[in-house]
């Protein structure tokens, strides 16, 4: 008999450490049955737009994401069907031609800045986390990451942060904290919170109602 997979949502601002929290939980169940879906993979396809238009896009607004596709794919995984997960290309600000085939698993982690914003996604989650890290720490991490890994300049990161990322964080990301079951301070460094989550997931896995 199959049990319904457990869905865990991990939200938090850019640079909050939510990916680290999600990866730490993932690591603990790696030998079992867990998969991770990043909301970033579901940024809307912009291949039809010019590079200039893509650069100007607000990537911190809920409408930047193709949540319909994300929802459809999570529902498939919940029915133990495989999905073709999109791959996002940060350098070109659009979806790449590749897809990754993802097999269903018992535990699904959904991670992203606005993963708790869409009620339809929230309704599928068994546990909702919000990783809460001070804005000064988040901007330092973001600067380092975007320059080292996403090919951005110092000026462009600062400009994007002050004009878009910060206001969108305050308007859309921060308010989703109210939907969280657990607020995790300082993300991936918080061993106690991660251990508590792992214990809780194990308990749900043992208790989960059989379909
Ligand atoms: O990994 P993280 O949660 O920080 O990723 C989300 C961030 O990626 C958003 O704050 C958004 O500004 C940024 N982004 C970007 N360029 C894109 C797509 C997303 O800078 N083309």
PDB file of C-alpha atoms and ligand atoms in Angstrom:
ATOM      1  CA  UNK A   1       0.000   0.000   0.000  1.00  0.00           C
ATOM      2  CA  UNK A   2       1.238   3.480  -0.819  1.00  0.00           C
ATOM      3  CA  UNK A   3       1.263   6.375   1.583  1.00  0.00           C
ATOM      4  CA  UNK A   4       0.701   9.923   0.414  1.00  0.00           C
ATOM      5  CA  UNK A   5       4.077  11.686   0.161  1.00  0.00           C
ATOM      6  CA  UNK A   6       4.879  14.322   2.796  1.00  0.00           C
ATOM      7  CA  UNK A   7       5.271  17.855   1.474  1.00  0.00           C
ATOM      8  CA  UNK A   8       7.488  20.364   3.298  1.00  0.00           C
ATOM      9  CA  UNK A   9       7.599  24.014   2.275  1.00  0.00           C
ATOM     10  CA  UNK A  10      10.756  25.994   3.049  1.00  0.00           C
ATOM     11  CA  UNK A  11      10.433  29.751   2.488  1.00  0.00           C
ATOM     12  CA  UNK A  12      12.556  32.763   3.438  1.00  0.00           C
ATOM     13  CA  UNK A  13      14.115  35.807   1.841  1.00  0.00           C
ATOM     14  CA  UNK A  14      16.984  35.726  -0.596  1.00  0.00           C
ATOM     15  CA  UNK A  15      20.213  34.728   1.203  1.00  0.00           C
ATOM     16  CA  UNK A  16      18.302  33.584   4.299  1.00  0.00           C
ATOM     17  CA  UNK A  17      19.813  30.097   4.241  1.00  0.00           C
ATOM     18  CA  UNK A  18      16.607  28.339   3.172  1.00  0.00           C
ATOM     19  CA  UNK A  19      18.435  26.284   0.562  1.00  0.00           C
ATOM     20  CA  UNK A  20      20.903  25.150   3.236  1.00  0.00           C
ATOM     21  CA  UNK A  21      18.050  24.152   5.569  1.00  0.00           C
ATOM     22  CA  UNK A  22      16.350  22.265   2.737  1.00  0.00           C
ATOM     23  CA  UNK A  23      19.653  20.548   1.791  1.00  0.00           C
ATOM     24  CA  UNK A  24      20.400  19.585   5.400  1.00  0.00           C
ATOM     25  CA  UNK A  25      16.983  17.944   5.728  1.00  0.00           C
ATOM     26  CA  UNK A  26      17.528  16.298   2.341  1.00  0.00           C
ATOM     27  CA  UNK A  27      20.900  14.921   3.475  1.00  0.00           C
ATOM     28  CA  UNK A  28      19.347  13.242   6.510  1.00  0.00           C
ATOM     29  CA  UNK A  29      16.892  11.281   4.346  1.00  0.00           C
ATOM     30  CA  UNK A  30      19.116  10.758   1.323  1.00  0.00           C
ATOM     31  CA  UNK A  31      19.320   7.031   1.855  1.00  0.00           C
ATOM     32  CA  UNK A  32      15.524   6.892   2.087  1.00  0.00           C
ATOM     33  CA  UNK A  33      13.194   8.634  -0.277  1.00  0.00           C
ATOM     34  CA  UNK A  34      13.311  12.381  -0.605  1.00  0.00           C
ATOM     35  CA  UNK A  35      13.367  14.918  -3.408  1.00  0.00           C
ATOM     36  CA  UNK A  36      13.799  18.665  -3.569  1.00  0.00           C
ATOM     37  CA  UNK A  37      12.028  21.091  -5.880  1.00  0.00           C
ATOM     38  CA  UNK A  38      13.285  24.681  -6.107  1.00  0.00           C
ATOM     39  CA  UNK A  39      10.662  27.269  -6.973  1.00  0.00           C
ATOM     40  CA  UNK A  40      13.377  29.068  -8.989  1.00  0.00           C
ATOM     41  CA  UNK A  41      13.153  26.271 -11.575  1.00  0.00           C
ATOM     42  CA  UNK A  42       9.606  27.465 -12.268  1.00  0.00           C
ATOM     43  CA  UNK A  43      10.378  31.058 -13.224  1.00  0.00           C
ATOM     44  CA  UNK A  44       8.214  31.783 -16.268  1.00  0.00           C
ATOM     45  CA  UNK A  45       9.637  31.011 -19.675  1.00  0.00           C
ATOM     46  CA  UNK A  46      10.887  34.239 -21.279  1.00  0.00           C
ATOM     47  CA  UNK A  47      12.481  32.921 -24.464  1.00  0.00           C
ATOM     48  CA  UNK A  48      10.093  35.070 -26.540  1.00  0.00           C
ATOM     49  CA  UNK A  49      11.392  38.269 -24.840  1.00  0.00           C
ATOM     50  CA  UNK A  50      14.499  40.332 -25.643  1.00  0.00           C
ATOM     51  CA  UNK A  51      17.455  40.285 -23.244  1.00  0.00           C
ATOM     52  CA  UNK A  52      16.681  43.886 -22.272  1.00  0.00           C
ATOM     53  CA  UNK A  53      13.105  42.958 -21.337  1.00  0.00           C
ATOM     54  CA  UNK A  54      14.350  39.940 -19.376  1.00  0.00           C
ATOM     55  CA  UNK A  55      16.826  42.038 -17.393  1.00  0.00           C
ATOM     56  CA  UNK A  56      14.035  44.476 -16.497  1.00  0.00           C
ATOM     57  CA  UNK A  57      11.711  41.703 -15.235  1.00  0.00           C
ATOM     58  CA  UNK A  58      10.759  41.767 -11.556  1.00  0.00           C
ATOM     59  CA  UNK A  59      11.880  38.314 -10.361  1.00  0.00           C
ATOM     60  CA  UNK A  60      10.742  38.898  -6.814  1.00  0.00           C
ATOM     61  CA  UNK A  61       7.047  39.306  -7.607  1.00  0.00           C
ATOM     62  CA  UNK A  62       4.673  36.329  -7.285  1.00  0.00           C
ATOM     63  CA  UNK A  63       3.706  36.721 -10.957  1.00  0.00           C
ATOM     64  CA  UNK A  64       7.273  35.919 -12.063  1.00  0.00           C
ATOM     65  CA  UNK A  65       6.662  32.254 -11.216  1.00  0.00           C
ATOM     66  CA  UNK A  66       4.730  29.656 -13.200  1.00  0.00           C
ATOM     67  CA  UNK A  67       2.969  28.319 -10.131  1.00  0.00           C
ATOM     68  CA  UNK A  68       0.343  26.561 -12.279  1.00  0.00           C
ATOM     69  CA  UNK A  69       3.051  24.293 -13.664  1.00  0.00           C
ATOM     70  CA  UNK A  70       4.614  23.831 -10.227  1.00  0.00           C
ATOM     71  CA  UNK A  71       1.241  22.916  -8.729  1.00  0.00           C
ATOM     72  CA  UNK A  72       0.474  20.500 -11.563  1.00  0.00           C
ATOM     73  CA  UNK A  73       3.843  18.792 -11.118  1.00  0.00           C
ATOM     74  CA  UNK A  74       3.559  18.543  -7.313  1.00  0.00           C
ATOM     75  CA  UNK A  75       0.123  16.983  -7.743  1.00  0.00           C
ATOM     76  CA  UNK A  76       1.627  14.415 -10.115  1.00  0.00           C
ATOM     77  CA  UNK A  77       4.352  13.592  -7.591  1.00  0.00           C
ATOM     78  CA  UNK A  78       1.665  13.176  -4.937  1.00  0.00           C
ATOM     79  CA  UNK A  79       0.077  10.563  -7.204  1.00  0.00           C
ATOM     80  CA  UNK A  80       3.468   8.885  -7.553  1.00  0.00           C
ATOM     81  CA  UNK A  81       3.905   9.958 -11.176  1.00  0.00           C
ATOM     82  CA  UNK A  82       7.240  11.192 -12.524  1.00  0.00           C
ATOM     83  CA  UNK A  83       7.643  14.768 -13.759  1.00  0.00           C
ATOM     84  CA  UNK A  84       9.800  16.686 -16.223  1.00  0.00           C
ATOM     85  CA  UNK A  85      11.145  19.473 -14.030  1.00  0.00           C
ATOM     86  CA  UNK A  86      12.157  22.657 -15.885  1.00  0.00           C
ATOM     87  CA  UNK A  87      15.719  23.973 -15.608  1.00  0.00           C
ATOM     88  CA  UNK A  88      16.313  27.696 -15.127  1.00  0.00           C
ATOM     89  CA  UNK A  89      19.160  29.550 -16.822  1.00  0.00           C
ATOM     90  CA  UNK A  90      20.201  32.557 -14.685  1.00  0.00           C
ATOM     91  CA  UNK A  91      22.671  33.847 -17.246  1.00  0.00           C
ATOM     92  CA  UNK A  92      19.958  34.181 -19.879  1.00  0.00           C
ATOM     93  CA  UNK A  93      17.105  34.936 -17.436  1.00  0.00           C
ATOM     94  CA  UNK A  94      14.860  32.272 -18.887  1.00  0.00           C
ATOM     95  CA  UNK A  95      13.973  28.591 -18.902  1.00  0.00           C
ATOM     96  CA  UNK A  96      16.571  26.443 -20.593  1.00  0.00           C
ATOM     97  CA  UNK A  97      15.740  23.806 -23.204  1.00  0.00           C
ATOM     98  CA  UNK A  98      16.629  20.993 -20.813  1.00  0.00           C
ATOM     99  CA  UNK A  99      14.286  19.298 -18.377  1.00  0.00           C
ATOM    100  CA  UNK A 100      15.130  16.903 -15.562  1.00  0.00           C
ATOM    101  CA  UNK A 101      13.071  13.774 -15.071  1.00  0.00           C
ATOM    102  CA  UNK A 102      12.200  13.496 -11.393  1.00  0.00           C
ATOM    103  CA  UNK A 103      10.865  10.282  -9.919  1.00  0.00           C
ATOM    104  CA  UNK A 104       8.283  10.486  -7.112  1.00  0.00           C
ATOM    105  CA  UNK A 105       9.489  10.033  -3.535  1.00  0.00           C
ATOM    106  CA  UNK A 106       8.001   9.749  -0.051  1.00  0.00           C
ATOM    107  CA  UNK A 107       9.168  13.195   1.070  1.00  0.00           C
ATOM    108  CA  UNK A 108       9.000  16.297  -1.137  1.00  0.00           C
ATOM    109  CA  UNK A 109      10.737  19.536  -0.132  1.00  0.00           C
ATOM    110  CA  UNK A 110       9.516  22.674  -1.899  1.00  0.00           C
ATOM    111  CA  UNK A 111      11.921  25.559  -1.466  1.00  0.00           C
ATOM    112  CA  UNK A 112      11.710  29.183  -2.593  1.00  0.00           C
ATOM    113  CA  UNK A 113      11.302  32.840  -1.626  1.00  0.00           C
ATOM    114  CA  UNK A 114       7.558  32.783  -2.348  1.00  0.00           C
ATOM    115  CA  UNK A 115       6.727  29.117  -1.850  1.00  0.00           C
ATOM    116  CA  UNK A 116       4.276  29.967   0.973  1.00  0.00           C
ATOM    117  CA  UNK A 117       2.611  32.761  -1.002  1.00  0.00           C
ATOM    118  CA  UNK A 118       0.289  30.623  -3.143  1.00  0.00           C
ATOM    119  CA  UNK A 119      -2.601  29.174  -1.161  1.00  0.00           C
ATOM    120  CA  UNK A 120      -2.924  26.217  -3.548  1.00  0.00           C
ATOM    121  CA  UNK A 121       0.659  25.173  -2.778  1.00  0.00           C
ATOM    122  CA  UNK A 122       0.269  25.829   0.956  1.00  0.00           C
ATOM    123  CA  UNK A 123      -2.744  23.524   0.996  1.00  0.00           C
ATOM    124  CA  UNK A 124      -0.566  20.644  -0.195  1.00  0.00           C
ATOM    125  CA  UNK A 125       2.044  21.134   2.541  1.00  0.00           C
ATOM    126  CA  UNK A 126       2.249  19.076   5.728  1.00  0.00           C
ATOM    127  CA  UNK A 127       4.916  21.308   7.292  1.00  0.00           C
ATOM    128  CA  UNK A 128       5.666  24.943   6.497  1.00  0.00           C
ATOM    129  CA  UNK A 129       8.977  26.566   7.487  1.00  0.00           C
ATOM    130  CA  UNK A 130      10.093  30.160   7.214  1.00  0.00           C
ATOM    131  CA  UNK A 131      13.823  30.769   7.518  1.00  0.00           C
ATOM    132  CA  UNK A 132      14.251  34.138   9.193  1.00  0.00           C
ATOM    133  CA  UNK A 133      17.623  35.835   8.819  1.00  0.00           C
ATOM    134  CA  UNK A 134      18.519  39.503   9.296  1.00  0.00           C
ATOM    135  CA  UNK A 135      18.566  41.607   6.137  1.00  0.00           C
ATOM    136  CA  UNK A 136      22.236  42.641   6.557  1.00  0.00           C
ATOM    137  CA  UNK A 137      23.357  39.006   6.568  1.00  0.00           C
ATOM    138  CA  UNK A 138      21.110  38.217   3.602  1.00  0.00           C
ATOM    139  CA  UNK A 139      22.425  41.039   1.410  1.00  0.00           C
ATOM    140  CA  UNK A 140      26.058  40.076   2.108  1.00  0.00           C
ATOM    141  CA  UNK A 141      25.331  36.480   1.090  1.00  0.00           C
ATOM    142  CA  UNK A 142      23.416  37.612  -1.965  1.00  0.00           C
ATOM    143  CA  UNK A 143      26.248  39.893  -3.099  1.00  0.00           C
ATOM    144  CA  UNK A 144      28.811  37.117  -2.805  1.00  0.00           C
ATOM    145  CA  UNK A 145      26.638  34.525  -4.505  1.00  0.00           C
ATOM    146  CA  UNK A 146      25.416  36.669  -7.407  1.00  0.00           C
ATOM    147  CA  UNK A 147      28.928  37.895  -8.211  1.00  0.00           C
ATOM    148  CA  UNK A 148      30.585  34.467  -7.841  1.00  0.00           C
ATOM    149  CA  UNK A 149      27.890  32.183  -9.234  1.00  0.00           C
ATOM    150  CA  UNK A 150      25.431  34.206 -11.267  1.00  0.00           C
ATOM    151  CA  UNK A 151      27.857  36.420 -13.200  1.00  0.00           C
ATOM    152  CA  UNK A 152      26.577  39.742 -11.835  1.00  0.00           C
ATOM    153  CA  UNK A 153      28.495  42.953 -11.039  1.00  0.00           C
ATOM    154  CA  UNK A 154      28.595  44.609  -7.604  1.00  0.00           C
ATOM    155  CA  UNK A 155      26.681  47.632  -8.934  1.00  0.00           C
ATOM    156  CA  UNK A 156      23.975  45.538 -10.566  1.00  0.00           C
ATOM    157  CA  UNK A 157      23.365  43.504  -7.393  1.00  0.00           C
ATOM    158  CA  UNK A 158      23.137  46.621  -5.224  1.00  0.00           C
ATOM    159  CA  UNK A 159      20.861  48.345  -7.710  1.00  0.00           C
ATOM    160  CA  UNK A 160      18.543  45.314  -8.053  1.00  0.00           C
ATOM    161  CA  UNK A 161      18.480  44.813  -4.280  1.00  0.00           C
ATOM    162  CA  UNK A 162      17.512  48.369  -3.403  1.00  0.00           C
ATOM    163  CA  UNK A 163      15.054  48.948  -6.241  1.00  0.00           C
ATOM    164  CA  UNK A 164      13.337  45.541  -6.433  1.00  0.00           C
ATOM    165  CA  UNK A 165      14.453  42.772  -4.063  1.00  0.00           C
ATOM    166  CA  UNK A 166      14.071  44.711  -0.803  1.00  0.00           C
ATOM    167  CA  UNK A 167      10.647  46.275  -1.516  1.00  0.00           C
ATOM    168  CA  UNK A 168       9.282  42.965  -2.862  1.00  0.00           C
ATOM    169  CA  UNK A 169      10.648  41.149   0.185  1.00  0.00           C
ATOM    170  CA  UNK A 170       8.768  43.500   2.492  1.00  0.00           C
ATOM    171  CA  UNK A 171       5.585  43.380   0.413  1.00  0.00           C
ATOM    172  CA  UNK A 172       5.373  39.689  -0.485  1.00  0.00           C
ATOM    173  CA  UNK A 173       7.986  37.462   1.198  1.00  0.00           C
ATOM    174  CA  UNK A 174       7.993  38.670   4.802  1.00  0.00           C
ATOM    175  CA  UNK A 175       4.148  38.526   5.157  1.00  0.00           C
ATOM    176  CA  UNK A 176       4.172  34.787   4.330  1.00  0.00           C
ATOM    177  CA  UNK A 177       5.882  34.197   7.680  1.00  0.00           C
ATOM    178  CA  UNK A 178       2.399  34.170   9.177  1.00  0.00           C
ATOM    179  CA  UNK A 179       1.624  30.925   7.356  1.00  0.00           C
ATOM    180  CA  UNK A 180       4.655  29.102   8.750  1.00  0.00           C
ATOM    181  CA  UNK A 181       4.308  26.348  11.357  1.00  0.00           C
ATOM    182  CA  UNK A 182       7.905  26.940  12.358  1.00  0.00           C
ATOM    183  CA  UNK A 183      10.113  30.020  12.036  1.00  0.00           C
ATOM    184  CA  UNK A 184      13.779  29.054  11.877  1.00  0.00           C
ATOM    185  CA  UNK A 185      16.260  31.738  12.911  1.00  0.00           C
ATOM    186  CA  UNK A 186      19.610  31.780  11.086  1.00  0.00           C
ATOM    187  CA  UNK A 187      18.861  29.035   8.602  1.00  0.00           C
ATOM    188  CA  UNK A 188      21.360  26.280   7.959  1.00  0.00           C
ATOM    189  CA  UNK A 189      23.413  27.005  11.087  1.00  0.00           C
ATOM    190  CA  UNK A 190      20.458  26.132  13.289  1.00  0.00           C
ATOM    191  CA  UNK A 191      21.223  22.472  14.081  1.00  0.00           C
ATOM    192  CA  UNK A 192      18.499  22.186  16.724  1.00  0.00           C
ATOM    193  CA  UNK A 193      15.768  23.333  14.323  1.00  0.00           C
ATOM    194  CA  UNK A 194      17.000  20.958  11.628  1.00  0.00           C
ATOM    195  CA  UNK A 195      17.106  18.002  14.046  1.00  0.00           C
ATOM    196  CA  UNK A 196      13.590  18.843  15.259  1.00  0.00           C
ATOM    197  CA  UNK A 197      12.340  18.907  11.680  1.00  0.00           C
ATOM    198  CA  UNK A 198      13.985  15.588  10.885  1.00  0.00           C
ATOM    199  CA  UNK A 199      12.383  13.980  13.943  1.00  0.00           C
ATOM    200  CA  UNK A 200       8.979  15.400  13.008  1.00  0.00           C
ATOM    201  CA  UNK A 201       9.248  14.142   9.420  1.00  0.00           C
ATOM    202  CA  UNK A 202      10.195  10.666  10.685  1.00  0.00           C
ATOM    203  CA  UNK A 203       7.129  10.677  12.953  1.00  0.00           C
ATOM    204  CA  UNK A 204       4.819  11.708  10.111  1.00  0.00           C
ATOM    205  CA  UNK A 205       6.357   9.058   7.857  1.00  0.00           C
ATOM    206  CA  UNK A 206       5.542   6.413  10.442  1.00  0.00           C
ATOM    207  CA  UNK A 207       2.033   7.698  11.133  1.00  0.00           C
ATOM    208  CA  UNK A 208       0.933   8.805   7.674  1.00  0.00           C
ATOM    209  CA  UNK A 209      -2.564   7.656   6.748  1.00  0.00           C
ATOM    210  CA  UNK A 210      -2.673   4.929   4.116  1.00  0.00           C
ATOM    211  CA  UNK A 211      -4.583   6.020   0.983  1.00  0.00           C
TER     212      UNK A 211
HETATM  213  O1  LIG B   1      18.180  31.659  -4.398  1.00  0.00           O
HETATM  214  P1  LIG B   1      17.292  32.828  -4.106  1.00  0.00           P
HETATM  215  O2  LIG B   1      16.131  32.479  -3.255  1.00  0.00           O
HETATM  216  O3  LIG B   1      18.013  34.035  -3.630  1.00  0.00           O
HETATM  217  O4  LIG B   1      16.685  33.185  -5.560  1.00  0.00           O
HETATM  218  C1  LIG B   1      15.684  34.153  -5.713  1.00  0.00           C
HETATM  219  C2  LIG B   1      16.285  35.432  -6.243  1.00  0.00           C
HETATM  220  O5  LIG B   1      16.780  35.250  -7.549  1.00  0.00           O
HETATM  221  C3  LIG B   1      15.247  36.547  -6.315  1.00  0.00           C
HETATM  222  O6  LIG B   1      15.413  37.431  -5.231  1.00  0.00           O
HETATM  223  C4  LIG B   1      15.526  37.214  -7.676  1.00  0.00           C
HETATM  224  O7  LIG B   1      15.812  38.588  -7.535  1.00  0.00           O
HETATM  225  C5  LIG B   1      16.758  36.497  -8.206  1.00  0.00           C
HETATM  226  N1  LIG B   1      16.749  36.314  -9.664  1.00  0.00           N
HETATM  227  C6  LIG B   1      17.613  37.078 -10.445  1.00  0.00           C
HETATM  228  N2  LIG B   1      17.615  36.913 -11.804  1.00  0.00           N
HETATM  229  C7  LIG B   1      16.783  36.041 -12.404  1.00  0.00           C
HETATM  230  C8  LIG B   1      15.898  35.255 -11.617  1.00  0.00           C
HETATM  231  C9  LIG B   1      15.912  35.425 -10.243  1.00  0.00           C
HETATM  232  O8  LIG B   1      18.379  37.888  -9.912  1.00  0.00           O
HETATM  233  N3  LIG B   1      16.822  35.916 -13.724  1.00  0.00           N
END
